[in-house]
């Protein structure tokens, strides 16, 4: 394995530190997804940015929080107003 690490240009310690960081990130990610599920039960139409602003979870930034939410399908469907409010035709004046 020592030759493989040398070929990749990393140390054995760096490899195991990266594995530890990945495991820690998976634990945090599952925690944040659980938080999102709890919020969605109470507020089904709350967006991800509003969730982040409301709860301010520690250890993660806004964009990472939103990307996790989008990955797990927490997108809110935006409904469009079907009522036409502007009539710009000169004949409608």
PDB file of N, CA and C in Angstrom:
ATOM      1  N   UNK A   1       0.813  -1.194   0.000  1.00  0.00           N
ATOM      2  CA  UNK A   1       0.000   0.000   0.000  1.00  0.00           C
ATOM      3  C   UNK A   1       0.857   1.258   0.000  1.00  0.00           C
ATOM      4  N   UNK A   2       2.046   1.155   0.556  1.00  0.00           N
ATOM      5  CA  UNK A   2       2.917   2.313   0.629  1.00  0.00           C
ATOM      6  C   UNK A   2       3.245   2.830  -0.770  1.00  0.00           C
ATOM      7  N   UNK A   3       3.436   1.918  -1.709  1.00  0.00           N
ATOM      8  CA  UNK A   3       3.748   2.321  -3.085  1.00  0.00           C
ATOM      9  C   UNK A   3       2.535   2.959  -3.755  1.00  0.00           C
ATOM     10  N   UNK A   4       1.355   2.484  -3.431  1.00  0.00           N
ATOM     11  CA  UNK A   4       0.135   3.068  -3.986  1.00  0.00           C
ATOM     12  C   UNK A   4      -0.066   4.492  -3.477  1.00  0.00           C
ATOM     13  N   UNK A   5       0.169   4.716  -2.191  1.00  0.00           N
ATOM     14  CA  UNK A   5       0.078   6.060  -1.635  1.00  0.00           C
ATOM     15  C   UNK A   5       1.102   6.982  -2.280  1.00  0.00           C
ATOM     16  N   UNK A   6       2.309   6.488  -2.476  1.00  0.00           N
ATOM     17  CA  UNK A   6       3.355   7.293  -3.112  1.00  0.00           C
ATOM     18  C   UNK A   6       2.986   7.623  -4.550  1.00  0.00           C
ATOM     19  N   UNK A   7       2.367   6.678  -5.239  1.00  0.00           N
ATOM     20  CA  UNK A   7       1.957   6.900  -6.622  1.00  0.00           C
ATOM     21  C   UNK A   7       0.876   7.974  -6.709  1.00  0.00           C
ATOM     22  N   UNK A   8      -0.037   7.979  -5.737  1.00  0.00           N
ATOM     23  CA  UNK A   8      -1.107   8.988  -5.713  1.00  0.00           C
ATOM     24  C   UNK A   8      -0.626  10.328  -5.167  1.00  0.00           C
ATOM     25  N   UNK A   9       0.483  10.327  -4.504  1.00  0.00           N
ATOM     26  CA  UNK A   9       1.019  11.567  -3.963  1.00  0.00           C
ATOM     27  C   UNK A   9       0.377  11.984  -2.648  1.00  0.00           C
ATOM     28  N   UNK A  10      -0.146  11.025  -1.904  1.00  0.00           N
ATOM     29  CA  UNK A  10      -0.742  11.325  -0.609  1.00  0.00           C
ATOM     30  C   UNK A  10      -0.108  10.425   0.446  1.00  0.00           C
ATOM     31  N   UNK A  11      -0.280  10.812   1.689  1.00  0.00           N
ATOM     32  CA  UNK A  11       0.255   9.985   2.772  1.00  0.00           C
ATOM     33  C   UNK A  11      -0.845   9.057   3.298  1.00  0.00           C
ATOM     34  N   UNK A  12      -0.420   8.077   4.051  1.00  0.00           N
ATOM     35  CA  UNK A  12      -1.364   7.143   4.662  1.00  0.00           C
ATOM     36  C   UNK A  12      -2.283   7.891   5.633  1.00  0.00           C
ATOM     37  N   UNK A  13      -1.697   8.823   6.356  1.00  0.00           N
ATOM     38  CA  UNK A  13      -2.461   9.615   7.306  1.00  0.00           C
ATOM     39  C   UNK A  13      -3.538  10.437   6.594  1.00  0.00           C
ATOM     40  N   UNK A  14      -3.204  11.036   5.460  1.00  0.00           N
ATOM     41  CA  UNK A  14      -4.171  11.836   4.695  1.00  0.00           C
ATOM     42  C   UNK A  14      -5.330  10.972   4.206  1.00  0.00           C
ATOM     43  N   UNK A  15      -5.022   9.759   3.798  1.00  0.00           N
ATOM     44  CA  UNK A  15      -6.066   8.842   3.333  1.00  0.00           C
ATOM     45  C   UNK A  15      -7.063   8.540   4.444  1.00  0.00           C
ATOM     46  N   UNK A  16      -6.569   8.209   5.624  1.00  0.00           N
ATOM     47  CA  UNK A  16      -7.456   7.868   6.725  1.00  0.00           C
ATOM     48  C   UNK A  16      -8.189   9.089   7.276  1.00  0.00           C
ATOM     49  N   UNK A  17      -7.567  10.249   7.209  1.00  0.00           N
ATOM     50  CA  UNK A  17      -8.263  11.472   7.614  1.00  0.00           C
ATOM     51  C   UNK A  17      -9.428  11.756   6.671  1.00  0.00           C
ATOM     52  N   UNK A  18      -9.226  11.522   5.388  1.00  0.00           N
ATOM     53  CA  UNK A  18     -10.298  11.724   4.417  1.00  0.00           C
ATOM     54  C   UNK A  18     -11.447  10.745   4.654  1.00  0.00           C
ATOM     55  N   UNK A  19     -11.118   9.498   4.964  1.00  0.00           N
ATOM     56  CA  UNK A  19     -12.163   8.522   5.268  1.00  0.00           C
ATOM     57  C   UNK A  19     -12.966   8.940   6.505  1.00  0.00           C
ATOM     58  N   UNK A  20     -12.278   9.476   7.512  1.00  0.00           N
ATOM     59  CA  UNK A  20     -12.952   9.933   8.722  1.00  0.00           C
ATOM     60  C   UNK A  20     -13.856  11.130   8.427  1.00  0.00           C
ATOM     61  N   UNK A  21     -13.379  12.068   7.590  1.00  0.00           N
ATOM     62  CA  UNK A  21     -14.194  13.226   7.226  1.00  0.00           C
ATOM     63  C   UNK A  21     -15.439  12.812   6.447  1.00  0.00           C
ATOM     64  N   UNK A  22     -15.303  11.819   5.563  1.00  0.00           N
ATOM     65  CA  UNK A  22     -16.454  11.332   4.799  1.00  0.00           C
ATOM     66  C   UNK A  22     -17.490  10.718   5.735  1.00  0.00           C
ATOM     67  N   UNK A  23     -17.041   9.933   6.705  1.00  0.00           N
ATOM     68  CA  UNK A  23     -17.974   9.326   7.661  1.00  0.00           C
ATOM     69  C   UNK A  23     -18.672  10.390   8.508  1.00  0.00           C
ATOM     70  N   UNK A  24     -17.924  11.398   8.949  1.00  0.00           N
ATOM     71  CA  UNK A  24     -18.521  12.479   9.727  1.00  0.00           C
ATOM     72  C   UNK A  24     -19.546  13.236   8.900  1.00  0.00           C
ATOM     73  N   UNK A  25     -19.247  13.458   7.618  1.00  0.00           N
ATOM     74  CA  UNK A  25     -20.167  14.175   6.736  1.00  0.00           C
ATOM     75  C   UNK A  25     -21.458  13.370   6.540  1.00  0.00           C
ATOM     76  N   UNK A  26     -21.346  12.045   6.417  1.00  0.00           N
ATOM     77  CA  UNK A  26     -22.544  11.205   6.259  1.00  0.00           C
ATOM     78  C   UNK A  26     -23.433  11.292   7.495  1.00  0.00           C
ATOM     79  N   UNK A  27     -22.824  11.323   8.672  1.00  0.00           N
ATOM     80  CA  UNK A  27     -23.603  11.445   9.904  1.00  0.00           C
ATOM     81  C   UNK A  27     -24.305  12.793   9.953  1.00  0.00           C
ATOM     82  N   UNK A  28     -23.580  13.865   9.624  1.00  0.00           N
ATOM     83  CA  UNK A  28     -24.180  15.198   9.618  1.00  0.00           C
ATOM     84  C   UNK A  28     -25.289  15.290   8.573  1.00  0.00           C
ATOM     85  N   UNK A  29     -25.049  14.697   7.406  1.00  0.00           N
ATOM     86  CA  UNK A  29     -26.037  14.739   6.331  1.00  0.00           C
ATOM     87  C   UNK A  29     -27.332  14.040   6.752  1.00  0.00           C
ATOM     88  N   UNK A  30     -27.222  12.907   7.405  1.00  0.00           N
ATOM     89  CA  UNK A  30     -28.426  12.213   7.866  1.00  0.00           C
ATOM     90  C   UNK A  30     -29.146  13.040   8.939  1.00  0.00           C
ATOM     91  N   UNK A  31     -28.397  13.754   9.761  1.00  0.00           N
ATOM     92  CA  UNK A  31     -28.998  14.625  10.764  1.00  0.00           C
ATOM     93  C   UNK A  31     -29.777  15.759  10.103  1.00  0.00           C
ATOM     94  N   UNK A  32     -29.185  16.378   9.085  1.00  0.00           N
ATOM     95  CA  UNK A  32     -29.848  17.486   8.397  1.00  0.00           C
ATOM     96  C   UNK A  32     -31.072  17.014   7.618  1.00  0.00           C
ATOM     97  N   UNK A  33     -30.995  15.828   7.023  1.00  0.00           N
ATOM     98  CA  UNK A  33     -32.157  15.289   6.302  1.00  0.00           C
ATOM     99  C   UNK A  33     -33.289  14.995   7.284  1.00  0.00           C
ATOM    100  N   UNK A  34     -32.961  14.485   8.450  1.00  0.00           N
ATOM    101  CA  UNK A  34     -33.975  14.270   9.482  1.00  0.00           C
ATOM    102  C   UNK A  34     -34.623  15.575   9.920  1.00  0.00           C
ATOM    103  N   UNK A  35     -33.812  16.626  10.047  1.00  0.00           N
ATOM    104  CA  UNK A  35     -34.330  17.946  10.387  1.00  0.00           C
ATOM    105  C   UNK A  35     -35.274  18.442   9.305  1.00  0.00           C
ATOM    106  N   UNK A  36     -34.892  18.255   8.041  1.00  0.00           N
ATOM    107  CA  UNK A  36     -35.745  18.683   6.924  1.00  0.00           C
ATOM    108  C   UNK A  36     -37.072  17.923   6.922  1.00  0.00           C
ATOM    109  N   UNK A  37     -37.028  16.626   7.225  1.00  0.00           N
ATOM    110  CA  UNK A  37     -38.256  15.840   7.275  1.00  0.00           C
ATOM    111  C   UNK A  37     -39.187  16.334   8.381  1.00  0.00           C
ATOM    112  N   UNK A  38     -38.628  16.656   9.541  1.00  0.00           N
ATOM    113  CA  UNK A  38     -39.447  17.169  10.639  1.00  0.00           C
ATOM    114  C   UNK A  38     -40.077  18.503  10.281  1.00  0.00           C
ATOM    115  N   UNK A  39     -39.316  19.359   9.628  1.00  0.00           N
ATOM    116  CA  UNK A  39     -39.835  20.671   9.249  1.00  0.00           C
ATOM    117  C   UNK A  39     -40.948  20.515   8.220  1.00  0.00           C
ATOM    118  N   UNK A  40     -40.754  19.624   7.254  1.00  0.00           N
ATOM    119  CA  UNK A  40     -41.757  19.437   6.210  1.00  0.00           C
ATOM    120  C   UNK A  40     -43.050  18.842   6.741  1.00  0.00           C
ATOM    121  N   UNK A  41     -42.999  18.073   7.823  1.00  0.00           N
ATOM    122  CA  UNK A  41     -44.239  17.575   8.421  1.00  0.00           C
ATOM    123  C   UNK A  41     -45.060  18.724   8.992  1.00  0.00           C
ATOM    124  N   UNK A  42     -44.384  19.702   9.571  1.00  0.00           N
ATOM    125  CA  UNK A  42     -45.077  20.837  10.176  1.00  0.00           C
ATOM    126  C   UNK A  42     -45.439  21.879   9.120  1.00  0.00           C
ATOM    127  N   UNK A  43     -44.475  22.206   8.243  1.00  0.00           N
ATOM    128  CA  UNK A  43     -44.662  23.229   7.210  1.00  0.00           C
ATOM    129  C   UNK A  43     -44.375  22.610   5.836  1.00  0.00           C
ATOM    130  N   UNK A  44     -45.381  22.062   5.164  1.00  0.00           N
ATOM    131  CA  UNK A  44     -45.128  21.358   3.902  1.00  0.00           C
ATOM    132  C   UNK A  44     -44.647  22.250   2.757  1.00  0.00           C
ATOM    133  N   UNK A  45     -44.892  23.547   2.831  1.00  0.00           N
ATOM    134  CA  UNK A  45     -44.523  24.419   1.727  1.00  0.00           C
ATOM    135  C   UNK A  45     -43.313  25.292   2.035  1.00  0.00           C
ATOM    136  N   UNK A  46     -42.585  25.010   3.109  1.00  0.00           N
ATOM    137  CA  UNK A  46     -41.425  25.828   3.453  1.00  0.00           C
ATOM    138  C   UNK A  46     -40.247  25.464   2.558  1.00  0.00           C
ATOM    139  N   UNK A  47     -39.619  26.477   1.972  1.00  0.00           N
ATOM    140  CA  UNK A  47     -38.485  26.258   1.100  1.00  0.00           C
ATOM    141  C   UNK A  47     -37.209  25.997   1.879  1.00  0.00           C
ATOM    142  N   UNK A  48     -36.193  25.548   1.157  1.00  0.00           N
ATOM    143  CA  UNK A  48     -34.934  25.182   1.808  1.00  0.00           C
ATOM    144  C   UNK A  48     -34.198  26.383   2.382  1.00  0.00           C
ATOM    145  N   UNK A  49     -34.221  27.497   1.679  1.00  0.00           N
ATOM    146  CA  UNK A  49     -33.529  28.682   2.194  1.00  0.00           C
ATOM    147  C   UNK A  49     -34.209  29.193   3.458  1.00  0.00           C
ATOM    148  N   UNK A  50     -35.532  29.149   3.483  1.00  0.00           N
ATOM    149  CA  UNK A  50     -36.265  29.575   4.669  1.00  0.00           C
ATOM    150  C   UNK A  50     -35.981  28.627   5.827  1.00  0.00           C
ATOM    151  N   UNK A  51     -35.893  27.319   5.533  1.00  0.00           N
ATOM    152  CA  UNK A  51     -35.540  26.351   6.572  1.00  0.00           C
ATOM    153  C   UNK A  51     -34.189  26.690   7.178  1.00  0.00           C
ATOM    154  N   UNK A  52     -33.232  26.970   6.310  1.00  0.00           N
ATOM    155  CA  UNK A  52     -31.888  27.275   6.803  1.00  0.00           C
ATOM    156  C   UNK A  52     -31.895  28.553   7.634  1.00  0.00           C
ATOM    157  N   UNK A  53     -32.571  29.590   7.154  1.00  0.00           N
ATOM    158  CA  UNK A  53     -32.613  30.856   7.885  1.00  0.00           C
ATOM    159  C   UNK A  53     -33.338  30.719   9.217  1.00  0.00           C
ATOM    160  N   UNK A  54     -34.355  29.882   9.265  1.00  0.00           N
ATOM    161  CA  UNK A  54     -35.148  29.731  10.480  1.00  0.00           C
ATOM    162  C   UNK A  54     -34.404  28.945  11.558  1.00  0.00           C
ATOM    163  N   UNK A  55     -33.731  27.858  11.166  1.00  0.00           N
ATOM    164  CA  UNK A  55     -33.099  26.984  12.154  1.00  0.00           C
ATOM    165  C   UNK A  55     -31.606  27.221  12.342  1.00  0.00           C
ATOM    166  N   UNK A  56     -30.924  27.809  11.372  1.00  0.00           N
ATOM    167  CA  UNK A  56     -29.488  28.102  11.460  1.00  0.00           C
ATOM    168  C   UNK A  56     -28.684  26.904  11.972  1.00  0.00           C
ATOM    169  N   UNK A  57     -28.657  25.775  11.237  1.00  0.00           N
ATOM    170  CA  UNK A  57     -27.907  24.608  11.722  1.00  0.00           C
ATOM    171  C   UNK A  57     -26.407  24.893  11.758  1.00  0.00           C
ATOM    172  N   UNK A  58     -25.746  24.388  12.785  1.00  0.00           N
ATOM    173  CA  UNK A  58     -24.315  24.626  12.930  1.00  0.00           C
ATOM    174  C   UNK A  58     -23.523  23.599  12.138  1.00  0.00           C
ATOM    175  N   UNK A  59     -22.399  24.013  11.618  1.00  0.00           N
ATOM    176  CA  UNK A  59     -21.498  23.091  10.929  1.00  0.00           C
ATOM    177  C   UNK A  59     -21.766  22.940   9.453  1.00  0.00           C
ATOM    178  N   UNK A  60     -22.678  23.738   8.893  1.00  0.00           N
ATOM    179  CA  UNK A  60     -22.969  23.641   7.462  1.00  0.00           C
ATOM    180  C   UNK A  60     -23.384  25.021   6.969  1.00  0.00           C
ATOM    181  N   UNK A  61     -22.996  25.306   5.742  1.00  0.00           N
ATOM    182  CA  UNK A  61     -23.358  26.563   5.127  1.00  0.00           C
ATOM    183  C   UNK A  61     -24.695  26.468   4.412  1.00  0.00           C
ATOM    184  N   UNK A  62     -25.201  27.623   4.011  1.00  0.00           N
ATOM    185  CA  UNK A  62     -26.511  27.675   3.364  1.00  0.00           C
ATOM    186  C   UNK A  62     -26.538  26.895   2.057  1.00  0.00           C
ATOM    187  N   UNK A  63     -25.536  27.085   1.206  1.00  0.00           N
ATOM    188  CA  UNK A  63     -25.531  26.425  -0.090  1.00  0.00           C
ATOM    189  C   UNK A  63     -25.394  24.909   0.026  1.00  0.00           C
ATOM    190  N   UNK A  64     -24.594  24.448   0.974  1.00  0.00           N
ATOM    191  CA  UNK A  64     -24.459  23.008   1.191  1.00  0.00           C
ATOM    192  C   UNK A  64     -25.764  22.431   1.731  1.00  0.00           C
ATOM    193  N   UNK A  65     -26.436  23.170   2.603  1.00  0.00           N
ATOM    194  CA  UNK A  65     -27.719  22.738   3.142  1.00  0.00           C
ATOM    195  C   UNK A  65     -28.747  22.619   2.016  1.00  0.00           C
ATOM    196  N   UNK A  66     -28.780  23.602   1.140  1.00  0.00           N
ATOM    197  CA  UNK A  66     -29.723  23.586   0.023  1.00  0.00           C
ATOM    198  C   UNK A  66     -29.392  22.463  -0.946  1.00  0.00           C
ATOM    199  N   UNK A  67     -28.115  22.226  -1.221  1.00  0.00           N
ATOM    200  CA  UNK A  67     -27.761  21.158  -2.161  1.00  0.00           C
ATOM    201  C   UNK A  67     -28.127  19.782  -1.606  1.00  0.00           C
ATOM    202  N   UNK A  68     -27.982  19.587  -0.288  1.00  0.00           N
ATOM    203  CA  UNK A  68     -28.411  18.324   0.320  1.00  0.00           C
ATOM    204  C   UNK A  68     -29.925  18.167   0.177  1.00  0.00           C
ATOM    205  N   UNK A  69     -30.651  19.241   0.450  1.00  0.00           N
ATOM    206  CA  UNK A  69     -32.106  19.191   0.334  1.00  0.00           C
ATOM    207  C   UNK A  69     -32.570  18.896  -1.076  1.00  0.00           C
ATOM    208  N   UNK A  70     -31.920  19.493  -2.058  1.00  0.00           N
ATOM    209  CA  UNK A  70     -32.292  19.234  -3.449  1.00  0.00           C
ATOM    210  C   UNK A  70     -31.945  17.808  -3.853  1.00  0.00           C
ATOM    211  N   UNK A  71     -30.842  17.295  -3.349  1.00  0.00           N
ATOM    212  CA  UNK A  71     -30.445  15.922  -3.663  1.00  0.00           C
ATOM    213  C   UNK A  71     -31.474  14.918  -3.143  1.00  0.00           C
ATOM    214  N   UNK A  72     -32.022  15.192  -1.966  1.00  0.00           N
ATOM    215  CA  UNK A  72     -33.003  14.285  -1.374  1.00  0.00           C
ATOM    216  C   UNK A  72     -34.445  14.615  -1.763  1.00  0.00           C
ATOM    217  N   UNK A  73     -34.637  15.566  -2.679  1.00  0.00           N
ATOM    218  CA  UNK A  73     -35.968  15.825  -3.231  1.00  0.00           C
ATOM    219  C   UNK A  73     -36.858  16.716  -2.398  1.00  0.00           C
ATOM    220  N   UNK A  74     -36.305  17.691  -1.729  1.00  0.00           N
ATOM    221  CA  UNK A  74     -37.108  18.605  -0.922  1.00  0.00           C
ATOM    222  C   UNK A  74     -37.457  19.884  -1.669  1.00  0.00           C
ATOM    223  N   UNK A  75     -37.533  19.813  -2.966  1.00  0.00           N
ATOM    224  CA  UNK A  75     -37.888  20.990  -3.772  1.00  0.00           C
ATOM    225  C   UNK A  75     -39.386  21.263  -3.615  1.00  0.00           C
ATOM    226  N   UNK A  76     -39.728  22.551  -3.518  1.00  0.00           N
ATOM    227  CA  UNK A  76     -41.127  22.952  -3.422  1.00  0.00           C
ATOM    228  C   UNK A  76     -41.598  23.312  -4.825  1.00  0.00           C
ATOM    229  N   UNK A  77     -42.728  22.762  -5.216  1.00  0.00           N
ATOM    230  CA  UNK A  77     -43.271  23.044  -6.532  1.00  0.00           C
ATOM    231  C   UNK A  77     -43.838  24.457  -6.539  1.00  0.00           C
ATOM    232  N   UNK A  78     -43.371  25.258  -7.487  1.00  0.00           N
ATOM    233  CA  UNK A  78     -43.846  26.630  -7.610  1.00  0.00           C
ATOM    234  C   UNK A  78     -45.088  26.633  -8.490  1.00  0.00           C
ATOM    235  N   UNK A  79     -46.174  27.157  -7.950  1.00  0.00           N
ATOM    236  CA  UNK A  79     -47.411  27.229  -8.699  1.00  0.00           C
ATOM    237  C   UNK A  79     -47.493  28.558  -9.423  1.00  0.00           C
ATOM    238  N   UNK A  80     -48.031  28.519 -10.616  1.00  0.00           N
ATOM    239  CA  UNK A  80     -48.097  29.698 -11.450  1.00  0.00           C
ATOM    240  C   UNK A  80     -49.504  30.272 -11.393  1.00  0.00           C
ATOM    241  N   UNK A  81     -49.586  31.600 -11.375  1.00  0.00           N
ATOM    242  CA  UNK A  81     -50.872  32.266 -11.382  1.00  0.00           C
ATOM    243  C   UNK A  81     -51.452  32.178 -12.794  1.00  0.00           C
ATOM    244  N   UNK A  82     -52.589  31.539 -12.923  1.00  0.00           N
ATOM    245  CA  UNK A  82     -53.183  31.341 -14.241  1.00  0.00           C
ATOM    246  C   UNK A  82     -54.097  32.490 -14.646  1.00  0.00           C
ATOM    247  N   UNK A  83     -54.350  33.416 -13.750  1.00  0.00           N
ATOM    248  CA  UNK A  83     -55.203  34.550 -14.048  1.00  0.00           C
ATOM    249  C   UNK A  83     -54.381  35.629 -14.746  1.00  0.00           C
ATOM    250  N   UNK A  84     -54.829  36.066 -15.901  1.00  0.00           N
ATOM    251  CA  UNK A  84     -54.119  37.097 -16.645  1.00  0.00           C
ATOM    252  C   UNK A  84     -54.491  38.450 -16.074  1.00  0.00           C
ATOM    253  N   UNK A  85     -53.477  39.219 -15.657  1.00  0.00           N
ATOM    254  CA  UNK A  85     -53.737  40.510 -15.011  1.00  0.00           C
ATOM    255  C   UNK A  85     -53.373  41.704 -15.870  1.00  0.00           C
ATOM    256  N   UNK A  86     -52.593  41.492 -16.928  1.00  0.00           N
ATOM    257  CA  UNK A  86     -52.170  42.582 -17.776  1.00  0.00           C
ATOM    258  C   UNK A  86     -52.765  42.406 -19.171  1.00  0.00           C
ATOM    259  N   UNK A  87     -53.471  43.407 -19.625  1.00  0.00           N
ATOM    260  CA  UNK A  87     -54.035  43.404 -20.970  1.00  0.00           C
ATOM    261  C   UNK A  87     -53.414  44.580 -21.723  1.00  0.00           C
ATOM    262  N   UNK A  88     -52.322  44.324 -22.420  1.00  0.00           N
ATOM    263  CA  UNK A  88     -51.568  45.407 -23.043  1.00  0.00           C
ATOM    264  C   UNK A  88     -52.057  45.747 -24.447  1.00  0.00           C
ATOM    265  N   UNK A  89     -53.069  45.072 -24.903  1.00  0.00           N
ATOM    266  CA  UNK A  89     -53.610  45.367 -26.227  1.00  0.00           C
ATOM    267  C   UNK A  89     -54.263  46.738 -26.228  1.00  0.00           C
ATOM    268  N   UNK A  90     -54.044  47.530 -27.278  1.00  0.00           N
ATOM    269  CA  UNK A  90     -54.678  48.878 -27.305  1.00  0.00           C
ATOM    270  C   UNK A  90     -56.191  48.794 -27.404  1.00  0.00           C
ATOM    271  N   UNK A  91     -56.740  47.687 -27.828  1.00  0.00           N
ATOM    272  CA  UNK A  91     -58.175  47.552 -27.975  1.00  0.00           C
ATOM    273  C   UNK A  91     -58.865  47.265 -26.646  1.00  0.00           C
ATOM    274  N   UNK A  92     -58.093  46.897 -25.647  1.00  0.00           N
ATOM    275  CA  UNK A  92     -58.711  46.585 -24.355  1.00  0.00           C
ATOM    276  C   UNK A  92     -58.798  47.820 -23.463  1.00  0.00           C
ATOM    277  N   UNK A  93     -58.297  48.959 -23.939  1.00  0.00           N
ATOM    278  CA  UNK A  93     -58.334  50.188 -23.115  1.00  0.00           C
ATOM    279  C   UNK A  93     -59.618  50.957 -23.328  1.00  0.00           C
TER     280      UNK A  93
END
